[in-house]
Structure formats: C-alpha cells, structure tokens
Coordinates of C-alpha atoms and ligand atoms in Angstrom, one line a residue:
Chain A
M65 CA -134.0 -57.7 41.0
R66 CA -135.6 -54.3 39.3
P67 CA -132.8 -51.7 38.6
F68 CA -132.7 -48.6 40.6
T69 CA -130.1 -46.0 41.0
Y70 CA -127.7 -45.9 44.3
H71 CA -126.3 -43.3 46.1
R72 CA -124.0 -43.3 48.6
L73 CA -124.5 -40.2 50.9
V74 CA -121.9 -38.4 52.6
S75 CA -123.9 -35.1 53.8
D76 CA -127.2 -34.1 55.2
A77 CA -127.8 -31.6 52.4
E78 CA -126.9 -34.2 49.6
R79 CA -129.2 -36.5 50.9
R80 CA -132.3 -33.7 50.9
T81 CA -130.9 -32.6 47.1
V82 CA -131.4 -36.6 46.2
L83 CA -134.8 -36.9 47.9
Q84 CA -135.9 -33.5 45.7
S85 CA -134.9 -35.2 42.3
S86 CA -135.8 -39.0 43.0
G87 CA -139.1 -40.6 42.5
D88 CA -139.5 -43.3 45.2
A89 CA -136.5 -43.2 47.0
K90 CA -135.7 -45.7 50.0
Y91 CA -132.7 -45.5 52.3
I92 CA -130.6 -48.6 52.9
S93 CA -129.1 -49.6 55.6
G94 CA -127.4 -53.0 56.3
G95 CA -130.2 -54.0 53.6
M96 CA -130.6 -57.5 55.6
T97 CA -134.5 -56.5 55.2
L98 CA -134.8 -54.4 52.7
L99 CA -132.5 -56.6 50.0
P100 CA -134.7 -59.8 50.1
S101 CA -138.1 -58.1 50.1
M102 CA -136.8 -56.2 46.8
K103 CA -135.7 -59.5 45.8
L104 CA -139.1 -60.8 46.0
G105 CA -140.6 -57.4 44.4
L106 CA -142.2 -56.8 47.4
T107 CA -140.7 -53.2 46.8
V108 CA -139.5 -51.3 43.8
P109 CA -137.7 -48.4 44.4
S110 CA -136.2 -46.2 42.3
D111 CA -133.5 -45.2 44.2
L112 CA -131.9 -46.7 47.7
L113 CA -130.2 -43.7 49.4
D114 CA -127.0 -45.6 51.7
V115 CA -127.3 -44.1 54.9
T116 CA -124.1 -46.0 56.7
G117 CA -121.5 -43.1 55.6
L118 CA -123.7 -40.2 56.7
P119 CA -121.4 -38.4 60.0
G120 CA -122.3 -39.8 63.1
M121 CA -124.4 -42.9 62.0
R122 CA -122.0 -45.2 63.3
D123 CA -120.8 -44.2 66.1
I124 CA -121.4 -45.3 69.7
S125 CA -121.0 -42.4 72.4
I126 CA -121.8 -42.9 76.4
E127 CA -121.9 -39.9 78.7
G128 CA -122.3 -40.4 82.3
R129 CA -125.0 -43.2 82.0
R130 CA -126.6 -41.3 78.7
V131 CA -126.1 -44.0 75.8
R132 CA -126.2 -43.1 72.3
I133 CA -125.8 -45.6 69.5
G134 CA -125.7 -44.2 65.7
A135 CA -128.7 -45.8 63.7
A136 CA -126.4 -47.4 61.6
V137 CA -124.2 -49.5 64.0
T138 CA -124.2 -52.9 63.3
H139 CA -125.5 -55.7 65.5
A140 CA -122.2 -57.3 65.7
R141 CA -120.8 -54.0 66.6
I142 CA -123.5 -53.6 69.4
A143 CA -122.6 -57.1 70.7
E144 CA -118.9 -56.8 71.0
D145 CA -118.5 -53.1 72.2
A146 CA -116.9 -52.9 75.8
A147 CA -118.0 -49.5 76.9
L148 CA -121.2 -50.5 76.1
R149 CA -121.1 -54.0 77.9
A150 CA -119.9 -52.0 81.0
I151 CA -123.0 -50.1 81.3
C152 CA -125.9 -52.3 79.6
P153 CA -124.4 -55.9 79.1
A154 CA -128.0 -56.7 78.6
I155 CA -128.5 -54.5 75.2
C156 CA -125.1 -56.4 73.9
D157 CA -126.4 -59.8 75.0
L158 CA -129.7 -58.9 72.6
A159 CA -127.7 -58.0 69.9
R160 CA -126.2 -61.2 70.0
Q161 CA -128.9 -63.7 69.7
I162 CA -129.8 -61.7 66.3
G163 CA -130.3 -63.9 63.7
D164 CA -126.6 -65.4 62.7
R165 CA -123.2 -63.9 62.6
H166 CA -123.8 -62.8 58.8
V167 CA -126.8 -60.9 59.3
R168 CA -125.2 -59.3 62.5
N169 CA -122.4 -58.0 60.5
R170 CA -124.2 -55.9 58.2
G171 CA -127.5 -55.6 60.0
T172 CA -128.0 -51.9 61.8
I173 CA -130.4 -50.9 64.9
G174 CA -131.6 -48.1 62.9
G175 CA -132.9 -50.4 60.1
S176 CA -134.4 -52.7 62.9
V177 CA -136.6 -50.2 64.1
A178 CA -137.4 -48.2 61.3
N179 CA -138.5 -51.8 60.1
N180 CA -140.5 -52.5 63.5
D181 CA -140.9 -56.5 62.5
P182 CA -143.3 -57.5 65.7
A183 CA -140.7 -60.2 66.0
A184 CA -137.7 -57.6 65.9
D185 CA -136.0 -58.1 69.1
Y186 CA -134.8 -54.2 69.8
P187 CA -138.2 -53.0 70.4
A188 CA -138.5 -55.4 73.5
A189 CA -135.4 -53.6 74.7
L190 CA -136.2 -49.6 73.7
L191 CA -139.3 -50.0 75.2
S192 CA -138.1 -51.8 78.4
L193 CA -135.2 -48.8 78.8
D194 CA -137.4 -46.0 77.6
A195 CA -135.2 -44.8 74.6
S196 CA -135.6 -42.2 72.2
I197 CA -135.8 -42.8 68.6
Q198 CA -133.6 -39.3 67.2
T199 CA -134.1 -38.4 63.8
E200 CA -132.7 -35.7 61.8
T201 CA -135.7 -33.0 63.0
R202 CA -136.7 -34.4 66.5
S203 CA -136.4 -36.6 69.3
I204 CA -139.3 -39.2 69.4
A205 CA -140.3 -41.6 72.9
V206 CA -140.4 -44.9 72.1
A207 CA -143.8 -45.4 73.1
D208 CA -144.8 -43.2 70.4
F209 CA -142.6 -44.3 67.3
L210 CA -144.1 -47.4 68.0
C211 CA -147.5 -48.0 66.4
G212 CA -147.7 -51.3 65.4
M213 CA -146.7 -54.0 63.3
F214 CA -144.5 -52.5 60.8
E215 CA -145.6 -49.0 61.6
T216 CA -144.1 -46.3 62.8
A217 CA -144.4 -42.7 63.5
L218 CA -141.8 -41.8 60.9
D219 CA -142.7 -39.2 58.3
E220 CA -141.8 -40.1 54.8
H221 CA -138.1 -39.9 54.2
E222 CA -137.9 -39.3 57.9
L223 CA -134.5 -40.6 58.9
V224 CA -133.4 -42.2 61.9
T225 CA -130.1 -40.8 63.1
A226 CA -129.8 -42.4 67.0
I227 CA -131.2 -44.4 69.5
S228 CA -130.6 -42.9 72.9
F229 CA -131.5 -44.2 76.6
E230 CA -130.1 -44.1 79.8
A231 CA -128.4 -47.1 81.2
P232 CA -130.5 -48.8 84.0
D233 CA -128.8 -50.3 87.1
A234 CA -129.7 -53.9 85.4
A235 CA -131.2 -55.6 82.8
R236 CA -131.8 -59.2 81.1
Y237 CA -133.3 -60.1 77.6
E238 CA -134.9 -63.8 77.5
K239 CA -135.6 -65.1 74.0
F240 CA -137.5 -68.0 72.6
P241 CA -136.2 -68.0 69.1
H242 CA -138.4 -69.7 66.3
P243 CA -136.2 -72.8 65.4
A244 CA -136.1 -71.8 61.9
S245 CA -136.0 -68.2 61.3
G246 CA -134.2 -67.5 64.6
Y247 CA -137.0 -64.7 65.3
A248 CA -138.2 -64.3 68.6
M249 CA -141.2 -66.1 69.2
A250 CA -141.6 -64.3 72.4
G251 CA -139.0 -61.9 74.2
V252 CA -138.8 -60.8 77.2
F253 CA -136.7 -57.6 78.3
I254 CA -137.2 -56.0 81.6
A255 CA -134.8 -53.4 83.0
R256 CA -134.4 -51.9 87.0
T257 CA -133.7 -48.5 87.5
G258 CA -133.8 -47.6 91.6
G259 CA -135.9 -50.0 92.4
S260 CA -138.3 -49.8 90.0
Y261 CA -139.0 -52.0 87.0
R262 CA -139.9 -51.7 83.1
T263 CA -141.0 -54.5 81.1
G264 CA -140.9 -54.9 77.1
I265 CA -142.2 -58.0 75.1
T266 CA -141.8 -58.7 71.5
G267 CA -142.7 -61.5 69.1
A268 CA -145.8 -62.3 70.4
S269 CA -148.2 -59.7 69.6
G270 CA -149.9 -58.4 66.3
Q271 CA -150.0 -54.9 68.1
G272 CA -145.8 -55.1 68.0
A273 CA -144.0 -55.0 71.2
F274 CA -145.7 -54.1 74.2
R275 CA -144.8 -53.1 77.7
C276 CA -146.9 -55.5 80.4
A277 CA -148.5 -53.4 83.5
D278 CA -149.4 -56.8 85.0
M279 CA -145.7 -57.9 85.2
E280 CA -144.4 -54.3 86.4
R281 CA -146.4 -54.2 89.0
L282 CA -145.5 -58.0 90.4
L283 CA -141.9 -56.9 90.1
N284 CA -142.0 -53.8 92.0
A285 CA -144.2 -55.0 94.5
G286 CA -141.1 -58.2 95.1
A287 CA -143.9 -60.3 94.1
P288 CA -142.7 -64.2 94.4
V289 CA -141.6 -65.3 90.9
E290 CA -144.3 -68.1 90.6
E291 CA -147.2 -65.1 90.5
F292 CA -146.0 -64.6 87.1
A293 CA -148.1 -67.7 86.2
S294 CA -151.1 -65.7 87.0
L295 CA -150.0 -63.2 84.3
G296 CA -153.2 -62.6 81.7
F297 CA -152.8 -60.9 78.1
D298 CA -156.5 -61.2 77.3
D299 CA -156.6 -57.6 76.3
L300 CA -154.0 -58.3 73.5
V301 CA -153.7 -59.6 70.0
I302 CA -151.6 -62.6 70.8
F303 CA -150.2 -64.5 67.6
E304 CA -151.8 -67.9 66.9
D305 CA -150.3 -69.9 63.9
R306 CA -149.3 -73.2 63.0
F307 CA -146.0 -72.2 64.9
G308 CA -147.4 -71.8 68.4
S309 CA -151.0 -71.9 69.7
R310 CA -152.4 -68.4 71.8
A311 CA -152.1 -70.4 75.1
Y312 CA -148.6 -72.1 74.3
R313 CA -147.2 -68.1 73.1
E314 CA -148.8 -66.5 76.9
N315 CA -147.2 -69.3 78.3
L316 CA -143.5 -68.5 76.8
I317 CA -144.2 -65.1 77.8
R318 CA -144.5 -65.9 81.9
V319 CA -141.5 -68.5 81.4
L320 CA -139.2 -66.0 80.0
A321 CA -140.5 -63.5 82.0
H322 CA -139.8 -65.9 85.1
R323 CA -136.3 -66.7 84.2
A324 CA -135.2 -62.7 83.7
A325 CA -136.7 -61.8 87.2
V326 CA -134.7 -64.8 88.8
H327 CA -132.0 -63.3 86.9
L328 CA -132.5 -60.0 88.0
R329 CA -132.9 -60.7 91.5
S330 CA -129.9 -63.3 92.2
Chain B
M85 CA -124.0 -47.9 36.1
S86 CA -121.3 -47.2 39.0
D87 CA -117.5 -47.6 39.4
I88 CA -116.4 -49.4 41.8
E89 CA -112.8 -50.4 43.2
L90 CA -111.7 -52.7 45.4
S91 CA -109.5 -55.7 46.4
I92 CA -110.5 -59.1 45.9
N93 CA -108.0 -61.8 47.1
G94 CA -105.6 -58.9 47.4
K95 CA -105.5 -57.9 43.6
R96 CA -107.1 -54.4 42.8
V97 CA -110.0 -54.7 40.6
R98 CA -111.3 -51.8 39.4
R99 CA -115.1 -52.4 37.3
S100 CA -118.4 -50.5 36.1
V101 CA -121.7 -52.4 37.7
E102 CA -124.9 -52.3 37.5
D103 CA -126.1 -50.4 40.8
H104 CA -128.7 -53.6 41.4
Q105 CA -126.0 -56.4 40.6
L106 CA -125.4 -58.1 43.8
L107 CA -122.0 -58.9 45.1
V108 CA -122.2 -62.8 44.4
S109 CA -123.3 -62.3 40.8
F110 CA -120.4 -59.8 40.5
L111 CA -118.1 -62.3 41.7
R112 CA -119.2 -65.2 39.9
E113 CA -120.4 -63.5 37.0
D114 CA -118.0 -60.3 36.4
L115 CA -114.9 -61.8 38.1
G116 CA -115.2 -65.6 37.3
L117 CA -114.4 -66.4 41.1
T118 CA -117.6 -69.4 41.0
G119 CA -116.1 -71.1 44.3
T120 CA -118.8 -68.8 45.9
H121 CA -122.3 -70.6 45.8
V122 CA -125.9 -69.3 45.6
G123 CA -128.0 -71.8 47.6
C124 CA -131.1 -70.0 49.2
D125 CA -131.0 -66.4 47.4
T126 CA -133.3 -65.7 50.9
T127 CA -130.4 -64.9 53.0
Q128 CA -130.7 -68.2 55.1
C129 CA -128.2 -70.5 53.6
G130 CA -124.8 -68.9 54.1
A131 CA -123.6 -71.0 51.0
C132 CA -122.5 -67.2 49.2
V133 CA -120.5 -66.4 52.3
V134 CA -117.4 -64.5 51.5
S135 CA -115.4 -61.9 53.8
V136 CA -115.2 -58.2 53.5
D137 CA -113.2 -56.0 55.4
G138 CA -112.4 -58.9 58.1
A139 CA -116.3 -59.7 58.4
T140 CA -118.4 -62.4 56.9
V141 CA -121.1 -61.1 54.8
K142 CA -124.1 -63.2 53.1
S143 CA -123.3 -61.8 49.2
C144 CA -126.2 -62.8 47.5
T145 CA -127.7 -59.9 50.3
M146 CA -125.1 -57.3 49.5
L147 CA -124.5 -55.0 46.4
A148 CA -121.3 -55.2 44.2
V149 CA -121.7 -51.3 44.7
Q150 CA -121.8 -51.4 48.3
A151 CA -118.7 -53.2 48.1
H152 CA -116.7 -49.9 47.0
D153 CA -113.4 -49.7 48.6
T154 CA -113.5 -52.8 50.9
A155 CA -111.5 -55.7 50.6
V156 CA -113.1 -58.8 49.8
T157 CA -112.1 -62.8 50.3
T158 CA -113.5 -65.2 48.8
I159 CA -112.3 -69.3 48.8
E160 CA -110.0 -68.8 45.9
G161 CA -108.1 -66.0 48.3
V162 CA -107.5 -68.6 51.3
S163 CA -105.2 -71.0 50.1
S164 CA -101.2 -70.1 49.2
G165 CA -101.2 -71.4 45.9
A166 CA -101.2 -75.6 46.3
T167 CA -101.1 -75.2 50.1
L168 CA -104.5 -75.5 51.3
H169 CA -105.3 -72.9 54.4
A170 CA -105.5 -75.1 57.6
V171 CA -109.4 -75.0 57.6
Q172 CA -109.7 -77.0 54.3
D173 CA -106.9 -79.0 54.9
A174 CA -108.7 -79.9 58.1
F175 CA -112.1 -80.2 56.0
H176 CA -110.3 -82.4 54.0
R177 CA -108.9 -84.7 56.6
H178 CA -112.3 -85.1 58.3
H179 CA -114.3 -85.7 55.4
A180 CA -116.5 -82.5 56.5
L181 CA -118.4 -82.5 53.1
Q182 CA -120.5 -84.8 50.7
C183 CA -121.4 -82.7 47.9
G184 CA -119.4 -79.3 48.5
Y185 CA -122.2 -77.2 47.7
C186 CA -122.0 -75.5 51.4
T187 CA -118.1 -76.1 51.7
A188 CA -116.8 -72.4 50.1
G189 CA -119.3 -70.7 52.8
L190 CA -118.6 -72.9 55.7
V191 CA -114.7 -72.8 55.5
I192 CA -115.1 -68.9 55.2
T193 CA -117.1 -68.8 58.3
A194 CA -114.6 -71.3 60.0
I195 CA -111.7 -69.0 59.8
D196 CA -113.3 -66.0 60.5
L197 CA -114.5 -68.0 63.8
I198 CA -111.0 -69.8 64.6
E199 CA -109.2 -65.7 63.9
R200 CA -111.8 -64.3 66.5
E201 CA -112.6 -67.2 68.9
G202 CA -110.0 -69.7 68.5
G203 CA -108.2 -71.4 71.1
Q204 CA -111.4 -71.5 73.7
L205 CA -114.1 -73.2 71.1
T206 CA -116.2 -76.2 72.1
R207 CA -118.4 -78.4 69.9
E208 CA -121.7 -76.0 71.7
T209 CA -120.1 -72.8 70.4
V210 CA -119.0 -74.1 67.0
A211 CA -122.3 -75.6 66.2
H212 CA -124.4 -72.5 67.5
T213 CA -122.0 -70.3 65.6
L214 CA -122.8 -72.2 62.1
K215 CA -126.4 -70.8 62.8
G216 CA -126.2 -68.8 59.3
N217 CA -124.6 -71.7 57.5
L218 CA -127.3 -74.7 55.8
C219 CA -125.5 -78.0 54.9
R220 CA -128.0 -80.4 53.2
C221 CA -126.1 -83.7 53.6
T222 CA -123.2 -84.1 55.7
G223 CA -125.3 -83.5 59.6
Y224 CA -122.4 -81.3 60.5
Q225 CA -120.6 -83.4 62.8
N226 CA -117.4 -84.0 60.5
I227 CA -118.1 -80.2 59.8
I228 CA -117.4 -79.5 63.9
T229 CA -114.9 -81.8 64.4
A230 CA -113.0 -80.1 61.4
I231 CA -113.6 -76.9 62.9
L232 CA -112.4 -77.9 65.9
D233 CA -109.1 -79.5 64.8
A234 CA -108.1 -76.2 62.7
A235 CA -108.6 -74.0 65.8
G236 CA -106.7 -76.5 68.0
C237 CA -109.3 -77.2 70.5
L238 CA -110.2 -80.8 69.7
S239 CA -109.9 -82.2 73.1
A240 CA -110.6 -86.1 72.3
P241 CA -107.5 -87.0 70.2
A242 CA -109.5 -90.4 69.4
Q243 CA -111.5 -88.5 67.2
V244 CA -109.0 -87.0 65.1
A245 CA -109.1 -88.9 61.9
Q246 CA -105.8 -91.3 61.3
Ligands
LIG205 C1 -131.6 -64.5 58.4 C2 -132.0 -63.2 58.6 C3 -132.2 -63.5 60.2 C4 -132.8 -62.5 61.3 N1 -133.1 -62.8 62.6 C5 -133.7 -61.7 63.2 C6 -133.7 -61.7 64.7 O1 -133.4 -62.9 64.8 N2 -134.2 -60.4 65.6 C7 -134.4 -59.5 64.5 O2 -134.5 -58.7 65.3 N3 -134.1 -59.2 63.3 C8 -133.7 -60.3 62.3 N4 -133.3 -59.8 61.1 C9 -133.4 -58.7 60.5 C10 -132.1 -58.0 60.7 O3 -131.7 -57.4 62.1 C11 -132.2 -56.8 60.1 O4 -130.9 -56.3 60.1 C12 -133.1 -55.6 60.1 O5 -134.3 -55.8 60.7 C13 -133.0 -54.6 59.5 O6 -131.8 -53.4 59.6 P1 -130.8 -53.5 58.3 O7 -130.1 -52.1 58.8 O8 -130.3 -54.3 57.5 O9 -132.2 -52.4 57.7 P2 -132.4 -52.3 56.1 O10 -133.1 -53.5 55.1 O11 -131.5 -51.6 55.3 O12 -133.8 -51.4 56.3 C14 -135.1 -51.8 56.4 C15 -135.8 -50.8 56.3 O13 -135.4 -49.4 57.2 C16 -135.6 -48.5 56.1 N5 -134.7 -47.6 57.2 C17 -132.8 -48.4 56.7 N6 -132.3 -47.4 58.0 C18 -133.1 -46.6 58.2 C19 -133.0 -44.9 59.1 N7 -131.6 -44.6 59.4 N8 -133.8 -44.2 59.1 C20 -135.1 -44.7 58.6 N9 -135.4 -45.7 57.8 C21 -134.1 -46.5 57.5 C22 -135.5 -48.8 54.9 O14 -135.7 -48.0 53.5 C23 -135.8 -50.3 55.2 O15 -137.6 -49.6 54.6 C24 -133.0 -61.2 60.5 C25 -132.7 -60.9 59.1 C26 -132.3 -62.1 58.2 C27 -132.0 -61.8 56.7
LIG206 S1 -127.5 -67.9 48.8 FE1 -126.7 -66.1 50.0 S2 -127.5 -66.9 52.0 FE2 -128.5 -68.3 50.5
LIG207 S1 -122.3 -81.0 51.7 FE1 -123.6 -81.1 50.8 S2 -124.5 -79.3 51.5 FE2 -122.9 -79.6 53.0

C-alpha cells in the first residue's frame, strides 16, 4: 500500500481542519471496501480520516417507531441489536447475511451506503423503508441519494452521519448470494406499513438498487403470489455475465419476491 | 508514523508504526508473532483472523494504527503454557488440519463462535459460520467435528475419535 497519513477524528471541527490541509483525503470507516481497493492501487489517498470515533457515529437510537442508525455502526451490531430486532427484525436479518462474521465485525452501514455497490444489501432495504441519509449538513431521501452503480448524491467530502427510517409494520429480505463472493446475485426487500407495500431490489441491475412498481401493485392489490411469475423487467439494465444470464436473474427476482410475499402474508 | 499502545495477548506493547502498515504485518514482522498467516491478502480466506476487543477481524484488512488502544489476541495467546486451549486440543484429537496454514484463523474463529453461541451449535450453524475461513486441505468435516466437540455439542458419540 502507498504511504498516507492517518487521522483518528474526534470532532467535527478537527475533521474540517484536516480536510483543509490535506490533498486527496478519504474517509475510512470499516475499511472493508477501502483497504482492499487501496491494496490493489485502485485508489491512492494522501490522508485517511477515520470517522468511527466522531460523536454519535456509533449510536443506534429508537424513538417511537423512528429508527436512527449511526453511520459507523457495524453490520454485526445491527444484526445483534435487541431493540432494533424488536421493531424491525428484517434489517437485522439482512445485516446477518452480509459477507462473513469477520467482515461484519468491521464493515459499517455508512461505508456501505456511501459506496453504493450494486450488489450490496442495504440499498434494497433503504429504498423499501423510504430511509433518509443524514449528512453533516442535510438529510437526503434515499431515492435521491442512490444515483446508480457506485454513485451517490454525496458532495466531495460530505460525511454520512446516520441512516434513519420509520419502522414498517412488517418486512422481509430474501437474498440469493453469489456462491463465491457472498454478495447478492439478487436481493428483494419488501416492507408493509398500514396495508401498503414498498419494494427494494438489489444485486441484479447495473442501475443499482431499484423499486419495482409492478410488484408493488400486485402486493397492494393482494394478488395471488403466482402472479409474480408475470413480472417483467424490460425497462431495466439487468446484469448478464458468466454467473447468470439476464433471464436467470429476472427469474431470481420473481422467486425471491414470491418467498418474501409468502412470508409477509403468513 | 504514529505511536500506538495496545495489549497483545495480555502484554502491553508500545510502538511506532507507519500509518499504512497492516495489523498482520505489525504482528508478524514487528512482534515476531508468526502464527497469524497471510493467505489471500484480499479479505477472503481468514488465515489472518485475530481477535480485537473480543471481535474476530481479518488482520490483513485492518491498519496497525486502527488497533491503537485495543486488546488483540492471536493464536500465540490462546493456550496457557504447555496446556492447549480446548479448541486446539479438539483440533489435535480430531485431526482437523492437514497443512495447518488455515488453522490459526480457524481456532480463533472457533473460540469466538463457542464463546458467543456455544451450547447450541449444530453442524449446519458451524459450517455456515466458517464462511469467512477457507481451508484448502481438509474438506472441513474434521474441523466442524472438532468445533462441535470443543463446544460440547457433538451429539453422536460414535463420531468422537477414540
Ligand atoms: C469478503 C467481503 C464480503 C462482503 N460481502 C458483502 C455482502 O454480502 N453484502 C454487502 O452489502 N457488502 C459486502 N461487503 C462489503 C462490506 O459490507 C463493507 O463493509 C462495506 O461495503 C463498506 O463499509 P465500510 O464501513 O467497510 O467502509 P470503508 O471501506 O471504510 O469505506 C467505503 C467507502 O465509503 C467511504 N465512506 C466510509 N464511511 C463514510 C461516511 N460515513 N461518509 C461518507 N463516505 C464514507 C470511504 O471513503 C470509501 O470510499 C463485503 C466485503 C468483503 C471484504
Ligand atoms: S490473508 Fe486476510 S483474509 Fe486472507
Ligand atoms: S489445513 Fe491446509 S489449508 Fe486448512
């Protein structure tokens, strides 16, 4: 790895000072994506700003049904948090399916959403939960935040501080992991609040995670799950590679949606 | 360079490290703790797993500076003197290794698994948990048996090596 200067941030004032005096600075949270790409020389930052010690970044708070998860909360914490499980178990189950236990112990929700990997798990949940991404200056609706493969609405050096959402009445995440990498070949998150459904689908599309209006219509109409077989994705760029054809991935989405819907209705 | 102070296998250590130095190279090269191995260097194989503040991590994907003020346990710290840890003993009895390259990471992972979830482990849950640890020799059967035995969860006594 190329040399760089590491800064363990403790305050926002310090963050701004370090950013002013450094060249090509990057934040580091869990490092599970950043360090492997630095080892490969894909990114060569002059300064790494460790954000995990900033105030509030590691807190989970729940007020009524409003959930706020600090950006530096690890996947392992999300998987195990009892209060979160009590109000939104689907997000805990999703976190438990990320990578392996060593990766979950370091990787964070903030790092994951800032990275917006088209095969990452959280984007599906956040779309379905209509989450907001909090930064140090603003709150961004997730639909505006996710701008396609590895792209987000973040300005340069804008810091994700928290993710927040209203807990749904019920939700379910179904994932088909790539057998080698463990990332989603497809993942479908469905949330129900007051009889109304929202979906989020990840892993399958070069546009990144997306909602599926047709699927939501079937769910809201209480259509028999067999009708999911008719769902089409012609208007989307669906991945087609040596791991799976377009038809295979489209079918995966239908099957996973079917499973999630059956679970939610039982 | 940064000054770091941490506990390694119960001993206080203070050192100056390059900011870009990985934890695994700090352990192996600066401290001579060569039980922790580097297999893939791409965060896949788990040969480099150590415990940091009670959580298993891949030390090839953590900076030494990030370990400042933590307590690290490596394979060198799990036995007490000549007495093997129960997991090491079970690996030995069940012949849960061949070349041994993956073993340090697996033992650290198994100890963590048993401490957190021991008592209710099944073949399936252990196999699932070992996803982050690749072994290229054994086919995992004996590794899983050893972990179940150390956890007191080996339900079929016939499977225990005599
Ligand atoms: C073996 C392996 C398997 C994996 N499997 C999965 C999987 O199945 N599903 C899945 O979803 N993910 C998976 N991941 C990715 C993992 O979840 C990462 O933890 C995550 O993508 C990045 O989070 P991080 O905290 O490690 O971020 P880092 O690696 O520290 O940072 C990632 C990027 O985000 C930026 N960043 C970090 N924090 C912030 C912030 N607060 N504000 C703004 N920018 C920020 C960094 O500058 C960097 O560009 C896997 C990773 C590995 C190594
Ligand atoms: S060497 Fe660290 S995961 Fe393979
Ligand atoms: S015993 Fe050889 S890699 Fe596991």
